[in-house]
PDB file of C-alpha atoms and ligand atoms in Angstrom:
ATOM      1  CA  MET A   1      30.239   2.423  -1.180  1.00  0.00           C
ATOM      2  CA  SER A   2      28.055   2.245  -4.271  1.00  0.00           C
ATOM      3  CA  GLY A   3      27.864   4.907  -6.954  1.00  0.00           C
ATOM      4  CA  LEU A   4      24.267   5.572  -6.010  1.00  0.00           C
ATOM      5  CA  TYR A   5      25.264   6.276  -2.405  1.00  0.00           C
ATOM      6  CA  THR A   6      27.952   8.753  -3.522  1.00  0.00           C
ATOM      7  CA  GLU A   7      25.559  10.362  -6.003  1.00  0.00           C
ATOM      8  CA  THR A   8      22.836  10.736  -3.343  1.00  0.00           C
ATOM      9  CA  ARG A   9      25.219  12.290  -0.809  1.00  0.00           C
ATOM     10  CA  GLU A  10      26.543  14.683  -3.450  1.00  0.00           C
ATOM     11  CA  VAL A  11      23.065  15.830  -4.479  1.00  0.00           C
ATOM     12  CA  LEU A  12      22.060  16.386  -0.850  1.00  0.00           C
ATOM     13  CA  ARG A  13      25.289  18.286  -0.144  1.00  0.00           C
ATOM     14  CA  LYS A  14      24.997  20.390  -3.311  1.00  0.00           C
ATOM     15  CA  TYR A  15      21.501  21.577  -2.404  1.00  0.00           C
ATOM     16  CA  GLY A  16      22.205  21.743   1.331  1.00  0.00           C
ATOM     17  CA  VAL A  17      19.355  19.389   2.268  1.00  0.00           C
ATOM     18  CA  ARG A  18      18.818  17.686   5.603  1.00  0.00           C
ATOM     19  CA  LEU A  19      16.426  14.788   5.150  1.00  0.00           C
ATOM     20  CA  ARG A  20      13.374  14.549   7.398  1.00  0.00           C
ATOM     21  CA  ARG A  21      12.543  11.218   8.987  1.00  0.00           C
ATOM     22  CA  SER A  22       9.003  12.461   9.725  1.00  0.00           C
ATOM     23  CA  LEU A  23       8.370  12.569   5.953  1.00  0.00           C
ATOM     24  CA  GLY A  24       9.825   9.111   5.385  1.00  0.00           C
ATOM     25  CA  GLN A  25      12.837  10.583   3.586  1.00  0.00           C
ATOM     26  CA  ASN A  26      15.004   7.471   3.387  1.00  0.00           C
ATOM     27  CA  TYR A  27      16.482   7.350  -0.075  1.00  0.00           C
ATOM     28  CA  LEU A  28      17.421   4.200  -1.929  1.00  0.00           C
ATOM     29  CA  ILE A  29      21.198   3.858  -2.386  1.00  0.00           C
ATOM     30  CA  ASP A  30      21.448   0.229  -3.521  1.00  0.00           C
ATOM     31  CA  GLU A  31      21.914   0.001  -7.275  1.00  0.00           C
ATOM     32  CA  VAL A  32      21.136  -3.706  -7.513  1.00  0.00           C
ATOM     33  CA  LYS A  33      17.810  -3.264  -5.704  1.00  0.00           C
ATOM     34  CA  ARG A  34      16.951  -0.244  -7.858  1.00  0.00           C
ATOM     35  CA  GLN A  35      17.624  -2.297 -10.987  1.00  0.00           C
ATOM     36  CA  ARG A  36      15.377  -5.101  -9.686  1.00  0.00           C
ATOM     37  CA  ILE A  37      12.513  -2.697  -9.028  1.00  0.00           C
ATOM     38  CA  LEU A  38      12.827  -1.388 -12.581  1.00  0.00           C
ATOM     39  CA  GLU A  39      12.852  -4.948 -13.925  1.00  0.00           C
ATOM     40  CA  TYR A  40       9.697  -5.843 -12.025  1.00  0.00           C
ATOM     41  CA  ALA A  41       8.029  -2.734 -13.445  1.00  0.00           C
ATOM     42  CA  ASP A  42       8.948  -3.963 -16.957  1.00  0.00           C
ATOM     43  CA  LEU A  43       8.580  -0.445 -18.378  1.00  0.00           C
ATOM     44  CA  ARG A  44       7.722   0.140 -22.050  1.00  0.00           C
ATOM     45  CA  GLU A  45       7.528   3.234 -24.227  1.00  0.00           C
ATOM     46  CA  ASP A  46       3.750   3.375 -23.995  1.00  0.00           C
ATOM     47  CA  ASP A  47       3.636   3.192 -20.179  1.00  0.00           C
ATOM     48  CA  ARG A  48       2.311   6.099 -18.150  1.00  0.00           C
ATOM     49  CA  VAL A  49       3.846   5.736 -14.714  1.00  0.00           C
ATOM     50  CA  LEU A  50       2.710   7.280 -11.447  1.00  0.00           C
ATOM     51  CA  GLU A  51       5.323   7.664  -8.730  1.00  0.00           C
ATOM     52  CA  ILE A  52       4.456   8.596  -5.150  1.00  0.00           C
ATOM     53  CA  GLY A  53       7.298  10.273  -3.238  1.00  0.00           C
ATOM     54  CA  PRO A  54      10.025  10.465  -5.899  1.00  0.00           C
ATOM     55  CA  GLY A  55      12.517  12.195  -3.595  1.00  0.00           C
ATOM     56  CA  ILE A  56      15.551  13.387  -5.571  1.00  0.00           C
ATOM     57  CA  GLY A  57      14.641  11.105  -8.479  1.00  0.00           C
ATOM     58  CA  THR A  58      16.432   7.836  -7.732  1.00  0.00           C
ATOM     59  CA  LEU A  59      13.695   5.888  -9.525  1.00  0.00           C
ATOM     60  CA  THR A  60      12.265   8.789 -11.543  1.00  0.00           C
ATOM     61  CA  LEU A  61      15.359   9.437 -13.660  1.00  0.00           C
ATOM     62  CA  PRO A  62      15.812   5.895 -15.004  1.00  0.00           C
ATOM     63  CA  MET A  63      12.027   5.467 -15.342  1.00  0.00           C
ATOM     64  CA  ALA A  64      11.861   8.559 -17.551  1.00  0.00           C
ATOM     65  CA  GLU A  65      14.268   6.834 -19.941  1.00  0.00           C
ATOM     66  CA  LEU A  66      12.250   3.624 -20.091  1.00  0.00           C
ATOM     67  CA  ALA A  67       8.606   4.746 -19.978  1.00  0.00           C
ATOM     68  CA  GLY A  68       6.582   7.085 -22.171  1.00  0.00           C
ATOM     69  CA  HIS A  69       5.581   9.373 -19.319  1.00  0.00           C
ATOM     70  CA  VAL A  70       6.085   9.707 -15.567  1.00  0.00           C
ATOM     71  CA  THR A  71       4.061  11.773 -13.093  1.00  0.00           C
ATOM     72  CA  ALA A  72       5.826  12.140  -9.749  1.00  0.00           C
ATOM     73  CA  ILE A  73       3.986  13.464  -6.680  1.00  0.00           C
ATOM     74  CA  GLU A  74       6.296  14.842  -3.982  1.00  0.00           C
ATOM     75  CA  SER A  75       5.033  16.696  -0.913  1.00  0.00           C
ATOM     76  CA  ASP A  76       8.270  18.400   0.126  1.00  0.00           C
ATOM     77  CA  PRO A  77       8.678  21.552  -2.043  1.00  0.00           C
ATOM     78  CA  LEU A  78      12.439  21.698  -1.511  1.00  0.00           C
ATOM     79  CA  ILE A  79      12.933  18.078  -2.612  1.00  0.00           C
ATOM     80  CA  ALA A  80      10.545  18.575  -5.551  1.00  0.00           C
ATOM     81  CA  ALA A  81      12.604  21.588  -6.683  1.00  0.00           C
ATOM     82  CA  ILE A  82      15.787  19.490  -6.612  1.00  0.00           C
ATOM     83  CA  LEU A  83      14.072  16.781  -8.629  1.00  0.00           C
ATOM     84  CA  MET A  84      12.906  19.290 -11.252  1.00  0.00           C
ATOM     85  CA  ASP A  85      16.405  20.710 -11.440  1.00  0.00           C
ATOM     86  CA  ARG A  86      17.903  17.249 -12.007  1.00  0.00           C
ATOM     87  CA  LEU A  87      15.434  16.251 -14.715  1.00  0.00           C
ATOM     88  CA  GLN A  88      16.758  16.964 -18.195  1.00  0.00           C
ATOM     89  CA  VAL A  89      13.744  15.440 -19.942  1.00  0.00           C
ATOM     90  CA  ASP A  90      10.284  16.604 -20.979  1.00  0.00           C
ATOM     91  CA  ASN A  91       8.285  13.431 -20.271  1.00  0.00           C
ATOM     92  CA  VAL A  92       8.059  13.908 -16.479  1.00  0.00           C
ATOM     93  CA  ASP A  93       5.502  16.002 -14.607  1.00  0.00           C
ATOM     94  CA  VAL A  94       6.297  16.777 -11.008  1.00  0.00           C
ATOM     95  CA  ILE A  95       3.302  17.587  -8.824  1.00  0.00           C
ATOM     96  CA  VAL A  96       4.145  19.261  -5.525  1.00  0.00           C
ATOM     97  CA  GLY A  97       1.529  18.083  -3.063  1.00  0.00           C
ATOM     98  CA  ASP A  98       0.211  15.398  -0.774  1.00  0.00           C
ATOM     99  CA  ALA A  99      -0.364  12.161  -2.701  1.00  0.00           C
ATOM    100  CA  LEU A 100      -3.384  11.463  -0.489  1.00  0.00           C
ATOM    101  CA  ARG A 101      -5.107  14.621  -1.731  1.00  0.00           C
ATOM    102  CA  VAL A 102      -4.031  15.630  -5.233  1.00  0.00           C
ATOM    103  CA  ASP A 103      -5.907  14.251  -8.243  1.00  0.00           C
ATOM    104  CA  PHE A 104      -4.106  11.410  -9.949  1.00  0.00           C
ATOM    105  CA  PRO A 105      -3.429  11.668 -13.671  1.00  0.00           C
ATOM    106  CA  GLU A 106      -4.114   8.725 -15.986  1.00  0.00           C
ATOM    107  CA  PHE A 107      -1.610   5.948 -15.388  1.00  0.00           C
ATOM    108  CA  ASN A 108      -1.221   2.264 -16.136  1.00  0.00           C
ATOM    109  CA  LYS A 109       1.671   1.528 -13.748  1.00  0.00           C
ATOM    110  CA  VAL A 110       2.670   2.737 -10.284  1.00  0.00           C
ATOM    111  CA  VAL A 111       6.258   2.419  -9.156  1.00  0.00           C
ATOM    112  CA  SER A 112       7.231   3.881  -5.788  1.00  0.00           C
ATOM    113  CA  ASN A 113       9.406   3.613  -2.772  1.00  0.00           C
ATOM    114  CA  LEU A 114       6.530   4.812  -0.617  1.00  0.00           C
ATOM    115  CA  PRO A 115       6.664   7.093   2.397  1.00  0.00           C
ATOM    116  CA  TYR A 116       5.745   4.370   4.889  1.00  0.00           C
ATOM    117  CA  GLN A 117       3.575   6.585   7.089  1.00  0.00           C
ATOM    118  CA  ILE A 118       0.908   6.686   4.354  1.00  0.00           C
ATOM    119  CA  SER A 119       1.160   3.011   3.314  1.00  0.00           C
ATOM    120  CA  SER A 120      -2.402   2.044   4.110  1.00  0.00           C
ATOM    121  CA  PRO A 121      -4.389   5.061   2.809  1.00  0.00           C
ATOM    122  CA  ILE A 122      -2.270   5.414  -0.338  1.00  0.00           C
ATOM    123  CA  THR A 123      -2.638   1.710  -1.173  1.00  0.00           C
ATOM    124  CA  PHE A 124      -6.435   1.851  -0.899  1.00  0.00           C
ATOM    125  CA  ARG A 125      -6.510   5.117  -2.808  1.00  0.00           C
ATOM    126  CA  LEU A 126      -4.462   3.586  -5.625  1.00  0.00           C
ATOM    127  CA  LEU A 127      -6.703   0.513  -5.686  1.00  0.00           C
ATOM    128  CA  GLU A 128      -9.718   2.717  -6.410  1.00  0.00           C
ATOM    129  CA  HIS A 129      -8.115   3.245  -9.821  1.00  0.00           C
ATOM    130  CA  ASP A 130      -7.876   0.920 -12.742  1.00  0.00           C
ATOM    131  CA  PHE A 131      -4.239   0.109 -13.599  1.00  0.00           C
ATOM    132  CA  GLU A 132      -2.121  -2.752 -14.844  1.00  0.00           C
ATOM    133  CA  LEU A 133       0.682  -3.161 -12.300  1.00  0.00           C
ATOM    134  CA  ALA A 134       2.114  -1.590  -9.174  1.00  0.00           C
ATOM    135  CA  VAL A 135       5.626  -2.164  -7.858  1.00  0.00           C
ATOM    136  CA  LEU A 136       5.698  -0.677  -4.391  1.00  0.00           C
ATOM    137  CA  MET A 137       8.082  -0.645  -1.484  1.00  0.00           C
ATOM    138  CA  TYR A 138       6.662  -0.958   2.039  1.00  0.00           C
ATOM    139  CA  GLN A 139       7.873  -1.608   5.539  1.00  0.00           C
ATOM    140  CA  LYS A 140       8.433  -5.374   5.739  1.00  0.00           C
ATOM    141  CA  GLU A 141       5.792  -5.998   8.428  1.00  0.00           C
ATOM    142  CA  PHE A 142       3.159  -4.112   6.454  1.00  0.00           C
ATOM    143  CA  ALA A 143       3.954  -6.110   3.310  1.00  0.00           C
ATOM    144  CA  ARG A 144       3.642  -9.359   5.241  1.00  0.00           C
ATOM    145  CA  ARG A 145       0.266  -8.326   6.585  1.00  0.00           C
ATOM    146  CA  MET A 146      -0.836  -7.618   3.015  1.00  0.00           C
ATOM    147  CA  VAL A 147      -0.179 -11.210   1.946  1.00  0.00           C
ATOM    148  CA  ALA A 148      -1.018 -12.983   5.229  1.00  0.00           C
ATOM    149  CA  GLU A 149      -3.212 -16.095   5.212  1.00  0.00           C
ATOM    150  CA  PRO A 150      -6.033 -16.911   7.664  1.00  0.00           C
ATOM    151  CA  GLY A 151      -4.824 -18.478  10.912  1.00  0.00           C
ATOM    152  CA  THR A 152      -1.498 -16.611  10.961  1.00  0.00           C
ATOM    153  CA  ARG A 153      -0.370 -13.920  13.379  1.00  0.00           C
ATOM    154  CA  GLU A 154      -0.128 -11.336  10.601  1.00  0.00           C
ATOM    155  CA  TYR A 155      -3.622 -11.950   9.220  1.00  0.00           C
ATOM    156  CA  SER A 156      -5.577  -8.706   9.546  1.00  0.00           C
ATOM    157  CA  ARG A 157      -8.207  -6.401   8.101  1.00  0.00           C
ATOM    158  CA  LEU A 158      -5.562  -5.299   5.575  1.00  0.00           C
ATOM    159  CA  SER A 159      -4.975  -8.902   4.426  1.00  0.00           C
ATOM    160  CA  VAL A 160      -8.692  -9.422   3.819  1.00  0.00           C
ATOM    161  CA  MET A 161      -9.276  -6.216   1.865  1.00  0.00           C
ATOM    162  CA  VAL A 162      -6.121  -6.625  -0.221  1.00  0.00           C
ATOM    163  CA  HIS A 163      -7.026 -10.267  -0.919  1.00  0.00           C
ATOM    164  CA  PHE A 164     -10.122  -9.112  -2.782  1.00  0.00           C
ATOM    165  CA  LEU A 165      -8.750  -5.996  -4.425  1.00  0.00           C
ATOM    166  CA  ALA A 166      -5.462  -7.228  -5.893  1.00  0.00           C
ATOM    167  CA  GLU A 167      -3.147 -10.116  -6.677  1.00  0.00           C
ATOM    168  CA  VAL A 168      -0.246  -9.419  -4.346  1.00  0.00           C
ATOM    169  CA  GLU A 169       3.239 -10.862  -4.123  1.00  0.00           C
ATOM    170  CA  ILE A 170       6.338  -9.976  -2.095  1.00  0.00           C
ATOM    171  CA  VAL A 171       9.159 -10.101  -4.629  1.00  0.00           C
ATOM    172  CA  ASP A 172      12.150  -8.725  -2.703  1.00  0.00           C
ATOM    173  CA  TYR A 173      13.375  -7.695   0.749  1.00  0.00           C
ATOM    174  CA  LEU A 174      15.716  -4.803   1.573  1.00  0.00           C
ATOM    175  CA  LYS A 175      17.870  -4.273   4.665  1.00  0.00           C
ATOM    176  CA  PRO A 176      18.174  -0.823   6.309  1.00  0.00           C
ATOM    177  CA  GLY A 177      21.632  -0.435   4.727  1.00  0.00           C
ATOM    178  CA  CYS A 178      19.990  -0.091   1.290  1.00  0.00           C
ATOM    179  CA  PHE A 179      18.838   3.433   2.254  1.00  0.00           C
ATOM    180  CA  PHE A 180      20.272   6.762   3.313  1.00  0.00           C
ATOM    181  CA  PRO A 181      19.732   7.680   6.043  1.00  0.00           C
ATOM    182  CA  ARG A 182      19.430   4.143   7.348  1.00  0.00           C
ATOM    183  CA  PRO A 183      15.874   3.526   8.611  1.00  0.00           C
ATOM    184  CA  ARG A 184      15.126   1.453  11.713  1.00  0.00           C
ATOM    185  CA  VAL A 185      12.981  -1.008   9.780  1.00  0.00           C
ATOM    186  CA  GLU A 186      13.402  -3.529   6.976  1.00  0.00           C
ATOM    187  CA  SER A 187      11.536  -3.134   3.700  1.00  0.00           C
ATOM    188  CA  ALA A 188       9.867  -5.290   1.091  1.00  0.00           C
ATOM    189  CA  VAL A 189       9.009  -4.809  -2.563  1.00  0.00           C
ATOM    190  CA  VAL A 190       5.491  -5.874  -3.475  1.00  0.00           C
ATOM    191  CA  THR A 191       3.806  -6.268  -6.841  1.00  0.00           C
ATOM    192  CA  LEU A 192       0.055  -5.648  -7.065  1.00  0.00           C
ATOM    193  CA  LYS A 193      -2.312  -6.323  -9.922  1.00  0.00           C
ATOM    194  CA  PRO A 194      -5.842  -5.048  -9.309  1.00  0.00           C
ATOM    195  CA  THR A 195      -8.567  -7.671  -9.654  1.00  0.00           C
ATOM    196  CA  GLY A 196     -11.329  -5.191 -10.528  1.00  0.00           C
ATOM    197  CA  PHE A 197     -13.350  -6.479  -7.554  1.00  0.00           C
ATOM    198  CA  ARG A 198     -15.968  -3.990  -6.342  1.00  0.00           C
ATOM    199  CA  ALA A 199     -16.288  -4.416  -2.593  1.00  0.00           C
ATOM    200  CA  PRO A 200     -19.877  -4.644  -1.291  1.00  0.00           C
ATOM    201  CA  ALA A 201     -20.924  -1.696   0.846  1.00  0.00           C
ATOM    202  CA  PHE A 202     -20.479  -3.420   4.221  1.00  0.00           C
ATOM    203  CA  LEU A 203     -17.210  -5.273   3.657  1.00  0.00           C
ATOM    204  CA  GLU A 204     -14.969  -2.605   5.155  1.00  0.00           C
ATOM    205  CA  ASP A 205     -17.249  -2.055   8.146  1.00  0.00           C
ATOM    206  CA  VAL A 206     -17.529  -5.789   8.843  1.00  0.00           C
ATOM    207  CA  CYS A 207     -13.744  -6.195   8.638  1.00  0.00           C
ATOM    208  CA  ARG A 208     -13.192  -3.273  10.980  1.00  0.00           C
ATOM    209  CA  ALA A 209     -15.736  -4.627  13.462  1.00  0.00           C
ATOM    210  CA  LEU A 210     -14.441  -8.197  13.407  1.00  0.00           C
ATOM    211  CA  PHE A 211     -10.726  -7.468  13.681  1.00  0.00           C
ATOM    212  CA  GLN A 212     -11.175  -5.411  16.833  1.00  0.00           C
ATOM    213  CA  HIS A 213     -11.378  -8.783  18.579  1.00  0.00           C
ATOM    214  CA  ARG A 214      -9.342 -11.061  16.328  1.00  0.00           C
ATOM    215  CA  LYS A 215      -9.061 -13.914  18.867  1.00  0.00           C
ATOM    216  CA  LYS A 216     -12.730 -14.004  19.858  1.00  0.00           C
ATOM    217  CA  LYS A 217     -15.454 -16.063  18.238  1.00  0.00           C
ATOM    218  CA  THR A 218     -17.043 -14.345  15.272  1.00  0.00           C
ATOM    219  CA  SER A 219     -20.494 -14.105  16.913  1.00  0.00           C
ATOM    220  CA  LYS A 220     -19.025 -12.480  20.025  1.00  0.00           C
ATOM    221  CA  SER A 221     -16.791 -10.133  18.092  1.00  0.00           C
ATOM    222  CA  LEU A 222     -19.674  -9.036  15.869  1.00  0.00           C
ATOM    223  CA  ARG A 223     -21.853  -8.362  18.901  1.00  0.00           C
ATOM    224  CA  GLU A 224     -19.191  -6.332  20.707  1.00  0.00           C
ATOM    225  CA  SER A 225     -18.328  -4.175  17.677  1.00  0.00           C
ATOM    226  CA  PHE A 226     -21.675  -4.111  15.933  1.00  0.00           C
ATOM    227  CA  HIS A 227     -21.739  -0.283  16.216  1.00  0.00           C
ATOM    228  CA  GLU A 228     -18.933  -0.188  13.621  1.00  0.00           C
ATOM    229  CA  ILE A 229     -21.353  -1.457  10.960  1.00  0.00           C
ATOM    230  CA  ARG A 230     -23.366   1.402   9.525  1.00  0.00           C
ATOM    231  CA  THR A 231     -26.739  -0.326   9.297  1.00  0.00           C
ATOM    232  CA  ASP A 232     -30.202   0.178  10.790  1.00  0.00           C
ATOM    233  CA  LEU A 233     -30.511  -3.582  11.295  1.00  0.00           C
ATOM    234  CA  SER A 234     -30.181  -4.997  14.790  1.00  0.00           C
ATOM    235  CA  PHE A 235     -27.454  -7.446  15.799  1.00  0.00           C
ATOM    236  CA  ASN A 236     -30.041 -10.230  16.229  1.00  0.00           C
ATOM    237  CA  GLU A 237     -31.505  -9.632  12.767  1.00  0.00           C
ATOM    238  CA  VAL A 238     -28.032  -9.957  11.265  1.00  0.00           C
ATOM    239  CA  LEU A 239     -27.120 -12.997  13.351  1.00  0.00           C
ATOM    240  CA  ARG A 240     -30.139 -14.959  12.138  1.00  0.00           C
ATOM    241  CA  GLY A 241     -29.321 -16.570   8.823  1.00  0.00           C
ATOM    242  CA  LEU A 242     -25.537 -16.558   9.208  1.00  0.00           C
ATOM    243  CA  PRO A 243     -24.015 -20.067   9.007  1.00  0.00           C
ATOM    244  CA  PRO A 244     -23.123 -21.451  12.478  1.00  0.00           C
ATOM    245  CA  GLU A 245     -19.773 -22.727  11.151  1.00  0.00           C
ATOM    246  CA  ILE A 246     -18.796 -19.110  10.394  1.00  0.00           C
ATOM    247  CA  LEU A 247     -20.095 -17.762  13.708  1.00  0.00           C
ATOM    248  CA  GLU A 248     -18.162 -20.406  15.660  1.00  0.00           C
ATOM    249  CA  LYS A 249     -14.776 -19.619  14.100  1.00  0.00           C
ATOM    250  CA  ARG A 250     -12.275 -17.279  15.759  1.00  0.00           C
ATOM    251  CA  VAL A 251     -11.974 -14.086  13.741  1.00  0.00           C
ATOM    252  CA  PHE A 252      -8.340 -14.717  12.733  1.00  0.00           C
ATOM    253  CA  GLN A 253      -9.411 -18.096  11.286  1.00  0.00           C
ATOM    254  CA  LEU A 254     -12.113 -16.683   9.016  1.00  0.00           C
ATOM    255  CA  ARG A 255     -11.366 -16.959   5.315  1.00  0.00           C
ATOM    256  CA  PRO A 256     -11.824 -13.723   3.332  1.00  0.00           C
ATOM    257  CA  GLU A 257     -14.792 -15.456   1.657  1.00  0.00           C
ATOM    258  CA  ASP A 258     -16.445 -15.994   5.086  1.00  0.00           C
ATOM    259  CA  ILE A 259     -16.137 -12.289   5.802  1.00  0.00           C
ATOM    260  CA  LEU A 260     -17.526 -11.466   2.372  1.00  0.00           C
ATOM    261  CA  GLU A 261     -20.488 -13.734   3.123  1.00  0.00           C
ATOM    262  CA  ILE A 262     -21.260 -11.760   6.284  1.00  0.00           C
ATOM    263  CA  ALA A 263     -21.050  -8.454   4.391  1.00  0.00           C
ATOM    264  CA  GLU A 264     -23.285  -9.718   1.572  1.00  0.00           C
ATOM    265  CA  HIS A 265     -25.772 -11.082   4.090  1.00  0.00           C
ATOM    266  CA  ILE A 266     -26.097  -7.626   5.672  1.00  0.00           C
ATOM    267  CA  GLU A 267     -26.421  -6.063   2.236  1.00  0.00           C
ATOM    268  CA  ASP A 268     -29.193  -8.518   1.275  1.00  0.00           C
ATOM    269  CA  LEU A 269     -31.078  -7.847   4.519  1.00  0.00           C
ATOM    270  CA  SER A 270     -30.670  -4.091   4.095  1.00  0.00           C
ATOM    271  CA  GLY A 271     -32.065  -4.302   0.572  1.00  0.00           C
ATOM    272  CA  SER A 272     -35.126  -6.242   1.681  1.00  0.00           C
ATOM    273  CA  SER A 273     -35.904  -4.289   4.899  1.00  0.00           C
TER     274      SER A 273
HETATM  275  C1  LIG B   1      11.008   6.799   1.061  1.00  0.00           C
HETATM  276  S1  LIG B   1      11.255   8.324   0.227  1.00  0.00           S
HETATM  277  C2  LIG B   1      11.508   7.701  -1.398  1.00  0.00           C
HETATM  278  C3  LIG B   1      12.365   8.559  -2.266  1.00  0.00           C
HETATM  279  C4  LIG B   1      12.832   7.948  -3.578  1.00  0.00           C
HETATM  280  N1  LIG B   1      11.714   7.436  -4.347  1.00  0.00           N
HETATM  281  C5  LIG B   1      13.845   6.848  -3.343  1.00  0.00           C
HETATM  282  O1  LIG B   1      13.508   5.687  -3.562  1.00  0.00           O
HETATM  283  O2  LIG B   1      14.962   7.147  -2.954  1.00  0.00           O
HETATM  284  C6  LIG B   1       9.616   8.965   0.216  1.00  0.00           C
HETATM  285  C7  LIG B   1       9.422  10.375  -0.358  1.00  0.00           C
HETATM  286  O3  LIG B   1       8.025  10.685  -0.245  1.00  0.00           O
HETATM  287  C8  LIG B   1       7.854  12.044   0.135  1.00  0.00           C
HETATM  288  N2  LIG B   1       6.535  12.117   0.807  1.00  0.00           N
HETATM  289  C9  LIG B   1       6.239  11.945   2.121  1.00  0.00           C
HETATM  290  N3  LIG B   1       4.911  12.045   2.332  1.00  0.00           N
HETATM  291  C10 LIG B   1       4.351  12.280   1.121  1.00  0.00           C
HETATM  292  C11 LIG B   1       3.018  12.484   0.663  1.00  0.00           C
HETATM  293  N4  LIG B   1       1.986  12.460   1.532  1.00  0.00           N
HETATM  294  N5  LIG B   1       2.800  12.722  -0.648  1.00  0.00           N
HETATM  295  C12 LIG B   1       3.839  12.742  -1.524  1.00  0.00           C
HETATM  296  N6  LIG B   1       5.118  12.560  -1.161  1.00  0.00           N
HETATM  297  C13 LIG B   1       5.379  12.335   0.136  1.00  0.00           C
HETATM  298  C14 LIG B   1       9.047  12.347   1.013  1.00  0.00           C
HETATM  299  O4  LIG B   1       9.333  13.736   1.037  1.00  0.00           O
HETATM  300  C15 LIG B   1      10.158  11.503   0.341  1.00  0.00           C
HETATM  301  O5  LIG B   1      10.860  12.276  -0.614  1.00  0.00           O
END
């Protein structure tokens, strides 16, 4: 067994902690994978790192040595107390709270083995901020949906939104044995670089409406889920003026740019009505 596994078990035993699956408490115990994550983050002395869900500090401790400053947001007060006790440095702030609610400090990098149950909201919350690089661990299936191309089974609302908001790449995969306790799922490490794209008002609504019927034709899907789009326009007003080649495609075959065209069309009509 690796040194990181032994260290993790010892810390948990010392503080008498039982990890909670409901909070996504699966801690990294693979030293090689930890080293790779740190390499992808390419930390420098002037980096201000944000970490979501630091746990007992498996990534936090080495990051504190490499970066100028780390802010770690941990929701479990008991785990946060252990982390604070283990930290012998003064360049780490630990915030005890829910990463979906607390204010983020200034940061230029995000490095986290995320609690998977908040993958989607935390990703979109992070992407509302301006930063240089994120190195994030997700459940493998979620990561694959993030990078999925049109026409594939994994292509989804998430793929479309992420396509516009960030350059995304899966850079590593991890088996359940890389964690303690062993989760049921496999994981993937993803790098994200925000594009600075500002999504038009209707993009999210249009995506939500369309992907409720991913195998139907776009015109039919739009009609059936038109209530999802918060506009005073009628379905027929929106339909007029949309290119037939877009309306004929099945939703899962639409390119992100096609979906953007629909959203911008609605925005244009809303502005002129
Ligand atoms: C997958 S573990 C990662 C721990 C550590 N970074 C590692 O790699 O071993 C996720 C951590 O996030 C914490 N967590 C769960 N939900 C959270 C939330 N909403 N906000 C902040 N932390 C959360 C859990 O208590 C857990 O310690």
